[in-house]
PDB file of C-alpha atoms and ligand atoms in Angstrom:
ATOM      1  CA  MET A  29      14.440  -6.791  -2.901  1.00  0.00           C
ATOM      2  CA  ASN A  30      11.748  -4.862  -0.982  1.00  0.00           C
ATOM      3  CA  ILE A  31       9.309  -2.596  -2.815  1.00  0.00           C
ATOM      4  CA  VAL A  32       6.820   0.020  -1.656  1.00  0.00           C
ATOM      5  CA  ILE A  33       3.805   0.585  -3.910  1.00  0.00           C
ATOM      6  CA  PHE A  34       2.188   3.898  -3.234  1.00  0.00           C
ATOM      7  CA  GLY A  35      -0.810   5.848  -4.491  1.00  0.00           C
ATOM      8  CA  PRO A  36      -4.332   6.983  -3.659  1.00  0.00           C
ATOM      9  CA  PRO A  37      -7.159   4.513  -3.025  1.00  0.00           C
ATOM     10  CA  GLY A  38      -8.261   2.999  -6.330  1.00  0.00           C
ATOM     11  CA  ALA A  39      -4.910   3.690  -8.029  1.00  0.00           C
ATOM     12  CA  GLY A  40      -4.422  -0.003  -8.804  1.00  0.00           C
ATOM     13  CA  LYS A  41      -1.908  -0.832  -6.070  1.00  0.00           C
ATOM     14  CA  GLY A  42      -3.456  -4.232  -5.370  1.00  0.00           C
ATOM     15  CA  THR A  43      -3.640  -5.193  -9.056  1.00  0.00           C
ATOM     16  CA  GLN A  44      -0.058  -4.151  -9.736  1.00  0.00           C
ATOM     17  CA  SER A  45       1.207  -5.784  -6.525  1.00  0.00           C
ATOM     18  CA  LYS A  46      -0.244  -9.122  -7.605  1.00  0.00           C
ATOM     19  CA  PHE A  47       1.487  -8.818 -10.957  1.00  0.00           C
ATOM     20  CA  ILE A  48       4.851  -7.994  -9.301  1.00  0.00           C
ATOM     21  CA  VAL A  49       4.451 -10.822  -6.791  1.00  0.00           C
ATOM     22  CA  ASN A  50       4.039 -13.354  -9.594  1.00  0.00           C
ATOM     23  CA  LYS A  51       6.727 -11.996 -11.840  1.00  0.00           C
ATOM     24  CA  PHE A  52       9.430 -11.390  -9.233  1.00  0.00           C
ATOM     25  CA  ASN A  53       8.449 -13.983  -6.652  1.00  0.00           C
ATOM     26  CA  LEU A  54       7.764 -11.570  -3.824  1.00  0.00           C
ATOM     27  CA  TYR A  55       5.287 -11.524  -0.926  1.00  0.00           C
ATOM     28  CA  GLN A  56       2.423  -8.989  -0.950  1.00  0.00           C
ATOM     29  CA  LEU A  57       1.958  -7.271   2.385  1.00  0.00           C
ATOM     30  CA  SER A  58      -1.334  -5.400   2.085  1.00  0.00           C
ATOM     31  CA  THR A  59      -2.204  -3.722   5.372  1.00  0.00           C
ATOM     32  CA  GLY A  60      -5.763  -3.172   4.054  1.00  0.00           C
ATOM     33  CA  ASP A  61      -6.170  -6.935   3.472  1.00  0.00           C
ATOM     34  CA  LEU A  62      -4.694  -7.774   6.887  1.00  0.00           C
ATOM     35  CA  LEU A  63      -7.063  -5.338   8.584  1.00  0.00           C
ATOM     36  CA  ARG A  64     -10.105  -6.566   6.616  1.00  0.00           C
ATOM     37  CA  ASN A  65      -9.217 -10.136   7.644  1.00  0.00           C
ATOM     38  CA  GLU A  66      -9.351  -9.127  11.295  1.00  0.00           C
ATOM     39  CA  ILE A  67     -12.861  -7.788  10.712  1.00  0.00           C
ATOM     40  CA  LYS A  68     -13.940 -10.850   8.742  1.00  0.00           C
ATOM     41  CA  ASN A  69     -12.616 -13.191  11.436  1.00  0.00           C
ATOM     42  CA  LYS A  70     -14.393 -11.131  14.113  1.00  0.00           C
ATOM     43  CA  THR A  71     -11.259 -10.747  16.241  1.00  0.00           C
ATOM     44  CA  PRO A  72     -11.111  -8.167  19.086  1.00  0.00           C
ATOM     45  CA  LEU A  73      -8.851  -6.051  16.862  1.00  0.00           C
ATOM     46  CA  GLY A  74     -11.387  -6.364  14.036  1.00  0.00           C
ATOM     47  CA  SER A  75     -14.205  -4.955  16.134  1.00  0.00           C
ATOM     48  CA  LYS A  76     -11.965  -2.102  17.260  1.00  0.00           C
ATOM     49  CA  ILE A  77     -11.052  -0.977  13.746  1.00  0.00           C
ATOM     50  CA  SER A  78     -14.167  -1.614  11.652  1.00  0.00           C
ATOM     51  CA  SER A  79     -15.810   1.784  12.202  1.00  0.00           C
ATOM     52  CA  THR A  80     -12.528   3.586  11.385  1.00  0.00           C
ATOM     53  CA  ILE A  81     -12.105   1.688   8.128  1.00  0.00           C
ATOM     54  CA  ASN A  82     -15.715   2.163   7.143  1.00  0.00           C
ATOM     55  CA  SER A  83     -15.451   5.912   7.690  1.00  0.00           C
ATOM     56  CA  GLY A  84     -12.445   6.233   5.355  1.00  0.00           C
ATOM     57  CA  GLU A  85      -9.963   7.234   8.034  1.00  0.00           C
ATOM     58  CA  LEU A  86      -6.665   5.665   8.970  1.00  0.00           C
ATOM     59  CA  VAL A  87      -6.311   3.015  11.632  1.00  0.00           C
ATOM     60  CA  SER A  88      -3.802   4.000  14.337  1.00  0.00           C
ATOM     61  CA  ASP A  89      -0.111   3.839  13.450  1.00  0.00           C
ATOM     62  CA  LYS A  90       0.523   1.554  16.431  1.00  0.00           C
ATOM     63  CA  ILE A  91      -1.917  -1.097  15.162  1.00  0.00           C
ATOM     64  CA  VAL A  92      -0.498  -1.254  11.639  1.00  0.00           C
ATOM     65  CA  ASN A  93       3.108  -0.971  12.804  1.00  0.00           C
ATOM     66  CA  ASP A  94       2.615  -4.050  14.993  1.00  0.00           C
ATOM     67  CA  LEU A  95       1.013  -5.949  12.103  1.00  0.00           C
ATOM     68  CA  ILE A  96       3.868  -5.263   9.721  1.00  0.00           C
ATOM     69  CA  GLU A  97       6.584  -6.131  12.246  1.00  0.00           C
ATOM     70  CA  LYS A  98       5.176  -9.658  12.375  1.00  0.00           C
ATOM     71  CA  ILE A  99       5.846 -10.008   8.647  1.00  0.00           C
ATOM     72  CA  ILE A 100       9.186  -8.171   8.441  1.00  0.00           C
ATOM     73  CA  SER A 101      10.582 -10.246  11.302  1.00  0.00           C
ATOM     74  CA  ASN A 102       9.663 -13.498   9.510  1.00  0.00           C
ATOM     75  CA  ASP A 103      12.706 -14.938   7.748  1.00  0.00           C
ATOM     76  CA  ASN A 104      10.538 -16.500   5.032  1.00  0.00           C
ATOM     77  CA  TYR A 105       9.770 -13.044   3.703  1.00  0.00           C
ATOM     78  CA  LYS A 106      13.205 -11.509   4.151  1.00  0.00           C
ATOM     79  CA  ASN A 107      13.952  -9.090   1.282  1.00  0.00           C
ATOM     80  CA  LYS A 108      10.881 -10.346  -0.586  1.00  0.00           C
ATOM     81  CA  ILE A 109       8.192  -7.916   0.462  1.00  0.00           C
ATOM     82  CA  ILE A 110       6.017  -5.582  -1.537  1.00  0.00           C
ATOM     83  CA  PHE A 111       4.421  -3.099   0.836  1.00  0.00           C
ATOM     84  CA  ASP A 112       0.936  -2.355  -0.519  1.00  0.00           C
ATOM     85  CA  GLY A 113      -0.862   0.431   1.346  1.00  0.00           C
ATOM     86  CA  TYR A 114       1.930   0.959   3.852  1.00  0.00           C
ATOM     87  CA  PRO A 115       3.399   3.417   4.809  1.00  0.00           C
ATOM     88  CA  ARG A 116       0.493   5.846   4.754  1.00  0.00           C
ATOM     89  CA  SER A 117       1.862   8.520   7.101  1.00  0.00           C
ATOM     90  CA  LEU A 118       5.252   9.989   7.904  1.00  0.00           C
ATOM     91  CA  ILE A 119       5.285   8.193  11.237  1.00  0.00           C
ATOM     92  CA  GLN A 120       4.745   4.887   9.412  1.00  0.00           C
ATOM     93  CA  ALA A 121       7.487   5.683   6.881  1.00  0.00           C
ATOM     94  CA  LYS A 122       9.964   6.314   9.683  1.00  0.00           C
ATOM     95  CA  ASN A 123       8.811   3.235  11.546  1.00  0.00           C
ATOM     96  CA  LEU A 124       9.301   1.158   8.408  1.00  0.00           C
ATOM     97  CA  ASP A 125      12.873   2.415   8.074  1.00  0.00           C
ATOM     98  CA  ASP A 126      13.552   1.571  11.730  1.00  0.00           C
ATOM     99  CA  LEU A 127      12.094  -1.919  11.365  1.00  0.00           C
ATOM    100  CA  LEU A 128      14.048  -2.593   8.193  1.00  0.00           C
ATOM    101  CA  ILE A 129      17.268  -1.560   9.923  1.00  0.00           C
ATOM    102  CA  LYS A 130      16.372  -3.752  12.898  1.00  0.00           C
ATOM    103  CA  TYR A 131      15.883  -6.770  10.616  1.00  0.00           C
ATOM    104  CA  LYS A 132      18.833  -5.874   8.351  1.00  0.00           C
ATOM    105  CA  GLN A 133      16.877  -5.000   5.234  1.00  0.00           C
ATOM    106  CA  LYS A 134      16.098  -1.928   3.125  1.00  0.00           C
ATOM    107  CA  ILE A 135      13.656  -0.511   0.588  1.00  0.00           C
ATOM    108  CA  ASP A 136      14.956  -0.754  -2.966  1.00  0.00           C
ATOM    109  CA  ILE A 137      12.297   1.223  -4.826  1.00  0.00           C
ATOM    110  CA  VAL A 138       9.098   3.173  -4.197  1.00  0.00           C
ATOM    111  CA  LEU A 139       6.613   3.016  -7.076  1.00  0.00           C
ATOM    112  CA  LYS A 140       3.986   5.725  -7.101  1.00  0.00           C
ATOM    113  CA  LEU A 141       0.879   5.200  -9.219  1.00  0.00           C
ATOM    114  CA  SER A 142      -0.535   8.565 -10.308  1.00  0.00           C
ATOM    115  CA  VAL A 143      -4.261   8.834 -11.039  1.00  0.00           C
ATOM    116  CA  SER A 144      -6.843  11.610 -11.050  1.00  0.00           C
ATOM    117  CA  LEU A 145      -9.716  11.863  -8.566  1.00  0.00           C
ATOM    118  CA  GLU A 146     -12.193  11.270 -11.432  1.00  0.00           C
ATOM    119  CA  THR A 147     -10.558   7.939 -12.295  1.00  0.00           C
ATOM    120  CA  ILE A 148     -10.412   6.946  -8.648  1.00  0.00           C
ATOM    121  CA  LYS A 149     -14.132   7.534  -8.177  1.00  0.00           C
ATOM    122  CA  LYS A 150     -14.925   5.533 -11.302  1.00  0.00           C
ATOM    123  CA  ARG A 151     -12.698   2.603 -10.321  1.00  0.00           C
ATOM    124  CA  ILE A 152     -13.887   2.466  -6.746  1.00  0.00           C
ATOM    125  CA  LEU A 153     -17.522   2.370  -7.829  1.00  0.00           C
ATOM    126  CA  GLU A 154     -16.723  -0.417 -10.310  1.00  0.00           C
ATOM    127  CA  ARG A 155     -14.888  -2.353  -7.603  1.00  0.00           C
ATOM    128  CA  GLN A 156     -17.829  -1.935  -5.240  1.00  0.00           C
ATOM    129  CA  THR A 157     -20.024  -4.083  -7.477  1.00  0.00           C
ATOM    130  CA  LYS A 158     -17.305  -6.774  -7.692  1.00  0.00           C
ATOM    131  CA  GLU A 159     -15.839  -6.924  -4.180  1.00  0.00           C
ATOM    132  CA  ASN A 160     -18.581  -5.406  -2.073  1.00  0.00           C
ATOM    133  CA  ARG A 161     -16.175  -3.504   0.171  1.00  0.00           C
ATOM    134  CA  ALA A 162     -17.982  -1.512   2.851  1.00  0.00           C
ATOM    135  CA  ASP A 163     -15.705   1.511   2.283  1.00  0.00           C
ATOM    136  CA  ASP A 164     -16.217   1.694  -1.505  1.00  0.00           C
ATOM    137  CA  SER A 165     -19.199   4.068  -1.679  1.00  0.00           C
ATOM    138  CA  GLU A 166     -18.695   7.363  -3.521  1.00  0.00           C
ATOM    139  CA  GLU A 167     -18.898   9.377  -0.314  1.00  0.00           C
ATOM    140  CA  ILE A 168     -16.309   7.260   1.494  1.00  0.00           C
ATOM    141  CA  ALA A 169     -14.117   7.112  -1.628  1.00  0.00           C
ATOM    142  CA  ILE A 170     -13.869  10.907  -1.548  1.00  0.00           C
ATOM    143  CA  LYS A 171     -13.145  10.797   2.176  1.00  0.00           C
ATOM    144  CA  ARG A 172     -10.381   8.232   1.618  1.00  0.00           C
ATOM    145  CA  PHE A 173      -8.891  10.400  -1.113  1.00  0.00           C
ATOM    146  CA  LYS A 174      -8.852  13.381   1.274  1.00  0.00           C
ATOM    147  CA  THR A 175      -7.236  11.235   3.969  1.00  0.00           C
ATOM    148  CA  TYR A 176      -4.625  10.239   1.400  1.00  0.00           C
ATOM    149  CA  GLN A 177      -3.896  13.873   0.482  1.00  0.00           C
ATOM    150  CA  LYS A 178      -3.622  14.948   4.093  1.00  0.00           C
ATOM    151  CA  SER A 179      -1.761  12.053   5.712  1.00  0.00           C
ATOM    152  CA  SER A 180      -0.116  10.048   2.953  1.00  0.00           C
ATOM    153  CA  GLU A 181       1.111  12.550   0.354  1.00  0.00           C
ATOM    154  CA  PRO A 182       3.800  13.938   2.697  1.00  0.00           C
ATOM    155  CA  VAL A 183       5.396  10.489   2.542  1.00  0.00           C
ATOM    156  CA  LEU A 184       6.259  11.159  -1.116  1.00  0.00           C
ATOM    157  CA  ASP A 185       8.646  13.966  -0.225  1.00  0.00           C
ATOM    158  CA  TYR A 186      10.279  11.680   2.288  1.00  0.00           C
ATOM    159  CA  TYR A 187      11.064   9.123  -0.427  1.00  0.00           C
ATOM    160  CA  LYS A 188      12.016  11.784  -2.983  1.00  0.00           C
ATOM    161  CA  GLN A 189      14.773  12.882  -0.640  1.00  0.00           C
ATOM    162  CA  SER A 190      16.211   9.394  -0.507  1.00  0.00           C
ATOM    163  CA  ASN A 191      16.021   9.039  -4.319  1.00  0.00           C
ATOM    164  CA  LEU A 192      13.851   5.934  -4.122  1.00  0.00           C
ATOM    165  CA  LEU A 193      10.757   7.362  -5.776  1.00  0.00           C
ATOM    166  CA  LYS A 194       9.628   6.429  -9.298  1.00  0.00           C
ATOM    167  CA  VAL A 195       6.333   7.787 -10.616  1.00  0.00           C
ATOM    168  CA  VAL A 196       4.248   5.636 -12.955  1.00  0.00           C
ATOM    169  CA  ASN A 197       1.198   6.805 -14.916  1.00  0.00           C
ATOM    170  CA  GLY A 198      -1.614   4.841 -13.286  1.00  0.00           C
ATOM    171  CA  GLU A 199      -4.138   5.990 -15.906  1.00  0.00           C
ATOM    172  CA  ALA A 200      -2.596   3.813 -18.609  1.00  0.00           C
ATOM    173  CA  GLU A 201      -3.799   0.330 -19.533  1.00  0.00           C
ATOM    174  CA  ILE A 202      -2.997  -2.341 -16.942  1.00  0.00           C
ATOM    175  CA  SER A 203      -0.609  -4.199 -19.279  1.00  0.00           C
ATOM    176  CA  LYS A 204       1.247  -0.987 -20.068  1.00  0.00           C
ATOM    177  CA  ILE A 205       1.648  -0.215 -16.362  1.00  0.00           C
ATOM    178  CA  ASN A 206       2.848  -3.816 -15.846  1.00  0.00           C
ATOM    179  CA  SER A 207       5.619  -3.353 -18.400  1.00  0.00           C
ATOM    180  CA  GLU A 208       6.666   0.051 -17.132  1.00  0.00           C
ATOM    181  CA  ILE A 209       6.966  -1.335 -13.609  1.00  0.00           C
ATOM    182  CA  SER A 210       8.898  -4.387 -14.839  1.00  0.00           C
ATOM    183  CA  VAL A 211      11.456  -2.161 -16.551  1.00  0.00           C
ATOM    184  CA  LEU A 212      11.935  -0.109 -13.383  1.00  0.00           C
ATOM    185  CA  ILE A 213      12.368  -3.194 -11.208  1.00  0.00           C
ATOM    186  CA  GLU A 214      14.707  -4.923 -13.664  1.00  0.00           C
ATOM    187  CA  ALA A 215      16.842  -1.768 -13.672  1.00  0.00           C
ATOM    188  CA  ILE A 216      17.408  -1.855  -9.923  1.00  0.00           C
ATOM    189  CA  LYS A 217      17.957  -5.603  -9.912  1.00  0.00           C
ATOM    190  CA  GLY A 218      20.954  -4.878 -12.136  1.00  0.00           C
TER     191      GLY A 218
HETATM  192  P1  AMP B 317      -6.705  -0.283   1.440  1.00  0.00           P
HETATM  193  O1  AMP B 317      -7.216  -1.658   1.189  1.00  0.00           O
HETATM  194  O2  AMP B 317      -5.211  -0.199   1.360  1.00  0.00           O
HETATM  195  O3  AMP B 317      -7.395   0.757   0.598  1.00  0.00           O
HETATM  196  O4  AMP B 317      -7.062   0.068   2.960  1.00  0.00           O
HETATM  197  C1  AMP B 317      -8.403   0.124   3.411  1.00  0.00           C
HETATM  198  C2  AMP B 317      -8.481   0.863   4.736  1.00  0.00           C
HETATM  199  O5  AMP B 317      -7.700   0.174   5.725  1.00  0.00           O
HETATM  200  C3  AMP B 317      -7.938   2.282   4.725  1.00  0.00           C
HETATM  201  O6  AMP B 317      -8.877   3.234   4.258  1.00  0.00           O
HETATM  202  C4  AMP B 317      -7.595   2.478   6.206  1.00  0.00           C
HETATM  203  O7  AMP B 317      -8.750   2.705   6.975  1.00  0.00           O
HETATM  204  C5  AMP B 317      -7.054   1.105   6.585  1.00  0.00           C
HETATM  205  N1  AMP B 317      -5.592   1.013   6.342  1.00  0.00           N
HETATM  206  C6  AMP B 317      -4.959   0.251   5.406  1.00  0.00           C
HETATM  207  N2  AMP B 317      -3.628   0.412   5.462  1.00  0.00           N
HETATM  208  C7  AMP B 317      -3.419   1.323   6.468  1.00  0.00           C
HETATM  209  C8  AMP B 317      -2.261   1.932   7.008  1.00  0.00           C
HETATM  210  N3  AMP B 317      -1.022   1.667   6.515  1.00  0.00           N
HETATM  211  N4  AMP B 317      -2.412   2.796   8.024  1.00  0.00           N
HETATM  212  C9  AMP B 317      -3.636   3.078   8.541  1.00  0.00           C
HETATM  213  N5  AMP B 317      -4.772   2.564   8.057  1.00  0.00           N
HETATM  214  C10 AMP B 317      -4.680   1.687   7.037  1.00  0.00           C
END
């Protein structure tokens, strides 16, 4: 089973992905983590993308598409992926479909975590003290939310059309969200 977890920055995608990974034995593909690793390891790609990430904008589709193909093409992860933070634009959503066809897989469910801008700001500022992410200031959090509205929200309609979309209240307590997600995944597992 392949899952897409979708939602604005600070919605809890990473937290919920980790829970799903453990419970259903999947692999978490977080494009944000992959990109931050490039920066941490001071690779040529890392130096190319750091200013984009720190300004709250999206890295080019080509860069992330290449990163995810490396994972999708790996047999160890076949039908075991949770896409966390990808796709974030219509081009990426279409590319993901093409790649999944190429490697004979599909998306089984898209989970959208809904949260208000107020909650996002609060969570991102809390996370800043814990994780020290360069893009977690209030100003950049708002910018990332705007980027989400402009580039990523159109992806929701795309998944609505294919009947894959399930919306989960991301404002609830973490354990409650965990159980709601479990029920949805169990239902498609059959
Ligand atoms: P995240 O950890 O998912 O919040 O991602 C942090 C930052 O990495 C984003 O604000 C973007 O700059 C970049 N990023 C992560 N995933 C993508 C993606 N799918 N497409 C473009 N940029 C991305």
